Amino acid sequence: MKTSTEDKDSTQIVFTRKGMLQGFIKCIPLGLGVFAYGLVFGVLAVQAGMSPLQAQIMSLTVFAGASQLMALELWATQLPVLALTVTVFAVNMRHLLMGAAMRDWLVRLPPGKTYFSLFFMTDESWALSVKEMASGNKDAGFFLGSGLCIYFFWNSATGLGATMFTLVDRLFADPAVLGLDFAFTAVFIALLIFFWKGKSQVPVWLIAGMVAWIVFLLLPGKWYIILGGLAGGIAGAIKDA
Amino acid sequence: MLESSGFIFAAAIVLMTAATYITRAGGLFIISRIAPTQRLQAFLNHVPASILVAIIVPSLVDKGPAEFIAAGSTAAAAILTRNLIISLLTGLICVSLLRTLIF
């Protein structure tokens, strides 16, 4: 891509229903993958001692797959509220970096639209949207639409998993059976390919990958994502500026 | 659950929701208040692909030949078709076939 920063600044960012619909539809394949994990969460939540209503409330408000599954590990009759909050925050730290990367779309919108859209940001809808943004789409409605798609699938799956958990448990206890555990890896690989602009990126990607791998081996949770992303960003800043 | 658990549950939900929302909104909140220098712009330009690399690498390192071949096929499909859904389906079909063949 050869657009200069001046060009980007002068272009108008819009936020339309059409863009939202486009984001929603493009995200459906990812939504189906999220659906499978939502079923698993619903089943495990009931097994961990939550009522179906509580599981649903959690998916509607906290709305964070990895964080919610990790919260189940801590779920007990006496809820460790502080530990739950800190765990969820640490697991979701990567979203700080992801939100910042949506700058070109979101700083030009009215704050209401920006901060409403951000509530629905997930790894999946973010990855799709950031690629769309880099491809030159000017409709930031895409970001909200794709987020709402994931929200819809995650919540309907939670409800189904939590209420019909004995049946669902037998069918979907292990998403690996259907190859669905690989679905997200495949999507992220394809999106990464679409980000390819030339060999000069190789050192940046190598640094990001090595840091992520090392952190993955050393630290629990999702620290590898934020630290790998930071390392790559810093390497890129040193390379380019 | 115990009687007081309703209140504790509500408190846990409110705090966890706040924690996730702060991480979602905080990055943009901070970046929109910092002057966009060239170096910051270069940093942000490289973050998306770096995060994708950081997600992909650990999800593959402890896997076997089925996943490696499927990952390669997904990448090849993405290069050839530039289509996300075709690439995803290629990866899924490869991984399910190879898992049944290899194991």
Coordinates of C-alpha atoms in Angstrom, one line a residue:
Chain A
M1 CA 0.0 0.0 0.0
K2 CA 1.3 3.4 -0.9
T3 CA -1.1 5.8 0.8
S4 CA 0.8 8.4 2.7
T5 CA -0.3 9.6 6.2
E6 CA -1.5 12.9 4.7
D7 CA -3.8 11.0 2.4
K8 CA -5.2 9.0 5.3
D9 CA -5.8 12.1 7.3
S10 CA -7.8 13.8 4.6
T11 CA -10.2 10.9 3.9
Q12 CA -13.6 10.9 5.5
I13 CA -14.4 8.0 7.8
V14 CA -18.1 7.1 7.7
F15 CA -20.2 4.9 10.0
T16 CA -23.2 3.3 8.1
R17 CA -25.7 0.5 8.6
K18 CA -24.5 -0.9 5.3
G19 CA -21.0 -1.1 6.8
M20 CA -22.4 -2.7 10.0
L21 CA -24.2 -5.3 7.9
Q22 CA -21.1 -6.0 5.8
G23 CA -19.1 -6.5 9.0
F24 CA -21.7 -8.8 10.5
I25 CA -22.0 -11.0 7.4
K26 CA -18.2 -11.2 6.8
C27 CA -17.8 -12.3 10.5
I28 CA -20.3 -15.2 10.3
P29 CA -17.7 -17.9 9.6
L30 CA -15.8 -16.7 12.7
G31 CA -19.1 -16.5 14.6
L32 CA -19.7 -20.2 14.0
G33 CA -16.3 -21.0 15.5
V34 CA -17.1 -18.8 18.5
F35 CA -20.5 -20.6 18.7
A36 CA -18.8 -23.9 19.3
Y37 CA -16.7 -22.4 22.1
G38 CA -19.8 -20.7 23.5
L39 CA -21.5 -24.1 23.8
V40 CA -18.4 -25.4 25.7
F41 CA -18.5 -22.4 28.0
G42 CA -22.2 -22.9 28.7
V43 CA -21.7 -26.5 29.6
L44 CA -18.6 -25.8 31.8
A45 CA -20.3 -22.9 33.6
V46 CA -23.2 -25.1 34.7
Q47 CA -20.7 -27.8 35.8
A48 CA -18.7 -25.2 37.7
G49 CA -21.9 -24.3 39.7
M50 CA -23.4 -21.4 37.9
S51 CA -27.1 -21.3 37.0
P52 CA -27.9 -21.0 33.3
L53 CA -29.1 -17.4 34.0
Q54 CA -25.8 -16.5 35.7
A55 CA -23.8 -17.9 32.8
Q56 CA -26.0 -15.9 30.4
I57 CA -25.5 -12.7 32.4
M58 CA -21.8 -13.2 32.4
S59 CA -21.7 -13.7 28.6
L60 CA -23.8 -10.6 28.0
T61 CA -21.7 -8.3 30.2
V62 CA -18.2 -9.6 30.5
F63 CA -18.3 -11.0 26.9
A64 CA -14.7 -12.4 26.8
G65 CA -14.2 -16.0 25.8
A66 CA -10.8 -16.7 27.3
S67 CA -11.4 -14.6 30.4
Q68 CA -14.7 -16.3 31.1
L69 CA -13.3 -19.8 30.7
M70 CA -10.4 -18.8 33.0
A71 CA -12.9 -17.4 35.5
L72 CA -14.5 -20.8 35.7
E73 CA -11.2 -22.2 37.1
L74 CA -11.7 -19.8 40.0
W75 CA -15.4 -20.3 40.4
A76 CA -16.3 -21.6 43.9
T77 CA -19.1 -21.3 46.5
Q78 CA -17.1 -18.4 48.0
L79 CA -16.4 -16.3 45.0
P80 CA -12.8 -14.8 45.0
V81 CA -14.0 -11.5 43.6
L82 CA -10.6 -9.7 43.6
A83 CA -8.8 -12.7 42.0
L84 CA -11.5 -12.9 39.3
T85 CA -11.2 -9.3 38.5
V86 CA -7.5 -9.3 38.3
T87 CA -7.4 -12.5 36.2
V88 CA -10.0 -11.1 33.7
F89 CA -8.0 -7.8 33.4
A90 CA -4.7 -9.6 32.9
V91 CA -6.2 -12.0 30.3
N92 CA -7.7 -9.1 28.4
M93 CA -4.7 -6.7 28.5
R94 CA -4.0 -7.5 24.9
H95 CA -7.2 -5.6 23.9
L96 CA -5.4 -2.3 25.0
L97 CA -3.1 -2.8 22.1
M98 CA -5.8 -3.9 19.7
G99 CA -8.0 -0.9 20.5
A100 CA -5.1 1.4 19.9
A101 CA -4.4 -0.2 16.5
M102 CA -8.0 0.8 15.5
R103 CA -7.0 4.4 15.7
D104 CA -7.4 5.3 12.0
W105 CA -11.1 4.4 12.1
L106 CA -12.1 5.2 15.7
V107 CA -10.5 8.6 16.5
R108 CA -12.5 10.2 13.7
L109 CA -15.9 9.1 15.0
P110 CA -18.1 10.7 17.6
P111 CA -17.0 9.3 21.0
G112 CA -20.4 7.7 21.6
K113 CA -20.0 5.5 18.5
T114 CA -16.4 4.8 19.2
Y115 CA -16.8 3.7 22.8
F116 CA -20.0 1.8 22.1
S117 CA -18.3 -0.2 19.3
L118 CA -15.3 -0.9 21.5
F119 CA -17.5 -2.8 24.0
F120 CA -18.0 -5.5 21.3
M121 CA -14.4 -5.8 20.3
T122 CA -13.1 -9.4 20.3
D123 CA -9.9 -11.0 18.9
E124 CA -11.9 -12.3 16.0
S125 CA -13.8 -9.2 15.0
W126 CA -10.7 -7.1 15.6
A127 CA -8.5 -9.1 13.3
L128 CA -11.2 -9.0 10.6
S129 CA -11.7 -5.2 11.0
V130 CA -8.1 -4.2 11.2
K131 CA -7.5 -6.0 7.9
E132 CA -10.5 -4.3 6.4
M133 CA -9.2 -0.9 7.7
A134 CA -5.8 -1.6 6.2
S135 CA -7.4 -2.5 2.9
G136 CA -8.8 1.0 2.6
N137 CA -12.4 0.5 3.7
K138 CA -13.6 3.8 5.2
D139 CA -16.8 2.5 6.9
A140 CA -16.1 2.1 10.6
G141 CA -19.6 0.5 11.0
F142 CA -17.8 -2.7 9.9
F143 CA -16.1 -2.8 13.3
L144 CA -19.3 -2.7 15.3
G145 CA -21.1 -5.1 12.9
S146 CA -18.4 -7.7 13.2
G147 CA -18.4 -7.3 17.0
L148 CA -22.2 -7.7 17.2
C149 CA -21.9 -10.9 15.1
I150 CA -19.5 -12.4 17.6
Y151 CA -21.7 -11.1 20.5
F152 CA -24.8 -12.8 18.9
F153 CA -23.1 -16.2 18.4
W154 CA -21.3 -16.2 21.8
N155 CA -24.5 -15.4 23.7
S156 CA -26.8 -17.7 21.9
A157 CA -24.3 -20.5 22.3
T158 CA -23.9 -19.8 26.0
G159 CA -27.7 -20.0 26.5
L160 CA -27.9 -23.2 24.5
G161 CA -24.9 -24.8 26.2
A162 CA -26.1 -23.9 29.7
T163 CA -29.7 -25.0 29.3
M164 CA -29.2 -28.2 27.3
F165 CA -25.8 -29.0 28.8
T166 CA -26.2 -32.8 29.1
L167 CA -27.0 -33.1 25.4
V168 CA -24.5 -30.5 24.3
D169 CA -21.8 -32.0 26.5
R170 CA -21.9 -35.2 24.7
L171 CA -21.8 -33.6 21.2
F172 CA -19.4 -30.7 21.7
A173 CA -17.3 -31.4 24.8
D174 CA -14.2 -31.4 22.6
P175 CA -14.2 -29.0 19.6
A176 CA -11.1 -30.7 18.4
V177 CA -13.2 -33.6 17.1
L178 CA -14.6 -31.3 14.3
G179 CA -11.3 -29.6 13.7
L180 CA -12.8 -26.5 15.1
D181 CA -9.9 -25.8 17.5
F182 CA -7.9 -25.2 14.3
A183 CA -10.5 -22.7 12.9
F184 CA -9.1 -19.7 14.6
T185 CA -5.5 -20.5 13.8
A186 CA -6.5 -20.9 10.1
V187 CA -8.3 -17.6 10.1
F188 CA -5.4 -15.8 11.8
I189 CA -2.9 -17.3 9.3
A190 CA -5.0 -16.2 6.3
L191 CA -5.4 -12.7 7.7
L192 CA -1.6 -12.5 8.3
I193 CA -1.0 -13.5 4.7
F194 CA -3.2 -10.6 3.7
F195 CA -1.0 -8.3 5.7
W196 CA 2.1 -9.3 3.7
K197 CA 3.6 -6.2 2.0
G198 CA 7.2 -7.3 1.4
K199 CA 10.3 -8.9 2.7
S200 CA 11.1 -5.9 4.9
Q201 CA 8.5 -7.2 7.4
V202 CA 10.2 -10.5 8.0
P203 CA 12.5 -9.3 10.9
V204 CA 9.5 -7.7 12.6
W205 CA 7.4 -10.8 12.3
L206 CA 10.3 -13.0 13.5
I207 CA 10.8 -10.8 16.6
A208 CA 7.0 -10.9 17.3
G209 CA 6.9 -14.7 16.9
M210 CA 10.0 -15.4 19.0
V211 CA 8.9 -13.1 21.9
A212 CA 5.4 -14.6 21.8
W213 CA 6.8 -18.1 21.9
I214 CA 9.2 -17.4 24.8
V215 CA 6.5 -15.6 26.8
F216 CA 4.1 -18.4 26.1
L217 CA 6.5 -20.9 27.6
L218 CA 7.3 -18.7 30.7
L219 CA 4.0 -16.9 31.6
P220 CA 0.4 -18.1 32.1
G221 CA -2.6 -16.6 30.4
K222 CA -2.5 -14.4 27.3
W223 CA 0.6 -12.4 28.0
Y224 CA 2.3 -13.8 24.9
I225 CA -0.1 -12.0 22.7
I226 CA 0.4 -8.5 24.1
L227 CA 4.2 -8.9 24.6
G228 CA 4.6 -10.4 21.1
G229 CA 2.5 -7.6 19.6
L230 CA 4.5 -4.9 21.5
A231 CA 7.8 -6.4 20.5
G232 CA 6.8 -6.5 16.9
G233 CA 5.5 -2.9 17.1
I234 CA 8.6 -1.6 18.7
A235 CA 10.8 -3.4 16.2
G236 CA 8.8 -1.9 13.4
A237 CA 9.0 1.6 14.8
I238 CA 12.8 1.2 15.0
K239 CA 13.0 -0.1 11.5
D240 CA 10.7 2.6 9.9
A241 CA 11.2 5.8 11.9
Chain B
M1 CA -25.2 -21.3 46.3
L2 CA -25.5 -19.5 49.5
E3 CA -27.9 -16.6 50.3
S4 CA -25.4 -13.8 50.1
S5 CA -24.1 -15.2 46.8
G6 CA -26.5 -13.1 44.8
F7 CA -24.8 -9.9 45.9
I8 CA -21.3 -11.3 45.6
F9 CA -22.2 -12.6 42.1
A10 CA -23.5 -9.2 41.1
A11 CA -20.3 -7.5 42.5
A12 CA -18.1 -10.0 40.6
I13 CA -20.0 -9.4 37.3
V14 CA -19.8 -5.6 37.7
L15 CA -16.0 -5.7 38.4
M16 CA -15.2 -8.2 35.7
T17 CA -17.3 -6.2 33.1
A18 CA -15.4 -3.1 34.1
A19 CA -12.1 -4.9 33.8
T20 CA -12.8 -6.1 30.3
Y21 CA -14.3 -2.8 29.2
I22 CA -11.3 -0.8 30.4
T23 CA -9.0 -3.0 28.4
R24 CA -11.2 -2.6 25.3
A25 CA -11.6 1.1 25.5
G26 CA -8.4 2.1 27.3
G27 CA -6.0 1.6 24.4
L28 CA -7.9 4.0 22.1
F29 CA -8.5 6.4 24.9
I30 CA -4.8 6.7 25.6
I31 CA -3.7 6.8 21.9
S32 CA -6.2 9.4 20.9
R33 CA -4.7 11.7 23.6
I34 CA -1.1 11.3 22.4
A35 CA 0.3 13.4 19.6
P36 CA 0.7 11.1 16.5
T37 CA 4.5 11.2 15.9
Q38 CA 6.0 9.3 13.0
R39 CA 7.5 6.8 15.3
L40 CA 4.2 6.1 17.0
Q41 CA 2.5 5.7 13.6
A42 CA 5.2 3.2 12.6
F43 CA 4.6 1.3 15.8
L44 CA 0.9 1.2 15.3
N45 CA 1.3 0.1 11.7
H46 CA 3.2 -2.9 12.8
V47 CA 1.1 -3.9 15.7
P48 CA -1.8 -5.7 13.9
A49 CA 0.4 -8.2 12.0
S50 CA 2.6 -8.7 15.0
I51 CA -0.4 -9.6 17.2
L52 CA -1.5 -12.1 14.5
V53 CA 2.0 -13.7 14.5
A54 CA 2.0 -13.7 18.3
I55 CA -1.4 -15.6 18.3
I56 CA -0.4 -18.1 15.6
V57 CA 3.1 -19.1 16.7
P58 CA 2.3 -20.6 20.2
S59 CA -0.9 -22.2 18.8
L60 CA 1.3 -24.2 16.4
V61 CA 4.6 -24.9 18.3
D62 CA 3.3 -27.8 20.4
K63 CA 1.2 -29.3 17.6
G64 CA 2.0 -32.2 15.2
P65 CA 2.4 -32.8 11.4
A66 CA -1.4 -32.6 10.8
E67 CA -1.5 -29.0 12.1
F68 CA 1.7 -28.0 10.3
I69 CA 0.6 -29.2 7.0
A70 CA -2.9 -27.7 7.5
A71 CA -1.3 -24.4 8.4
G72 CA 0.8 -24.5 5.2
S73 CA -2.2 -25.3 3.1
T74 CA -4.2 -22.5 4.7
A75 CA -1.4 -20.0 3.9
A76 CA -1.1 -21.3 0.3
A77 CA -4.9 -21.0 -0.2
A78 CA -4.7 -17.4 1.2
I79 CA -1.9 -16.5 -1.2
L80 CA -3.6 -18.0 -4.2
T81 CA -7.2 -17.0 -3.6
R82 CA -6.9 -13.9 -1.3
N83 CA -10.2 -15.3 0.1
L84 CA -10.7 -15.8 3.9
I85 CA -13.5 -18.3 3.7
I86 CA -11.8 -20.5 1.1
S87 CA -8.6 -20.4 3.2
L88 CA -10.5 -21.3 6.4
L89 CA -12.3 -24.2 4.7
T90 CA -9.0 -25.4 3.3
G91 CA -7.4 -25.4 6.7
L92 CA -10.4 -27.2 8.4
I93 CA -10.7 -29.9 5.7
C94 CA -6.9 -30.5 5.8
V95 CA -6.7 -30.7 9.6
S96 CA -9.7 -33.1 9.9
L97 CA -8.5 -35.3 7.1
L98 CA -4.9 -35.4 8.3
R99 CA -5.9 -36.1 11.9
T100 CA -8.0 -39.1 10.8
L101 CA -5.2 -40.3 8.5
I102 CA -2.2 -39.8 10.8
F103 CA -3.7 -40.8 14.2

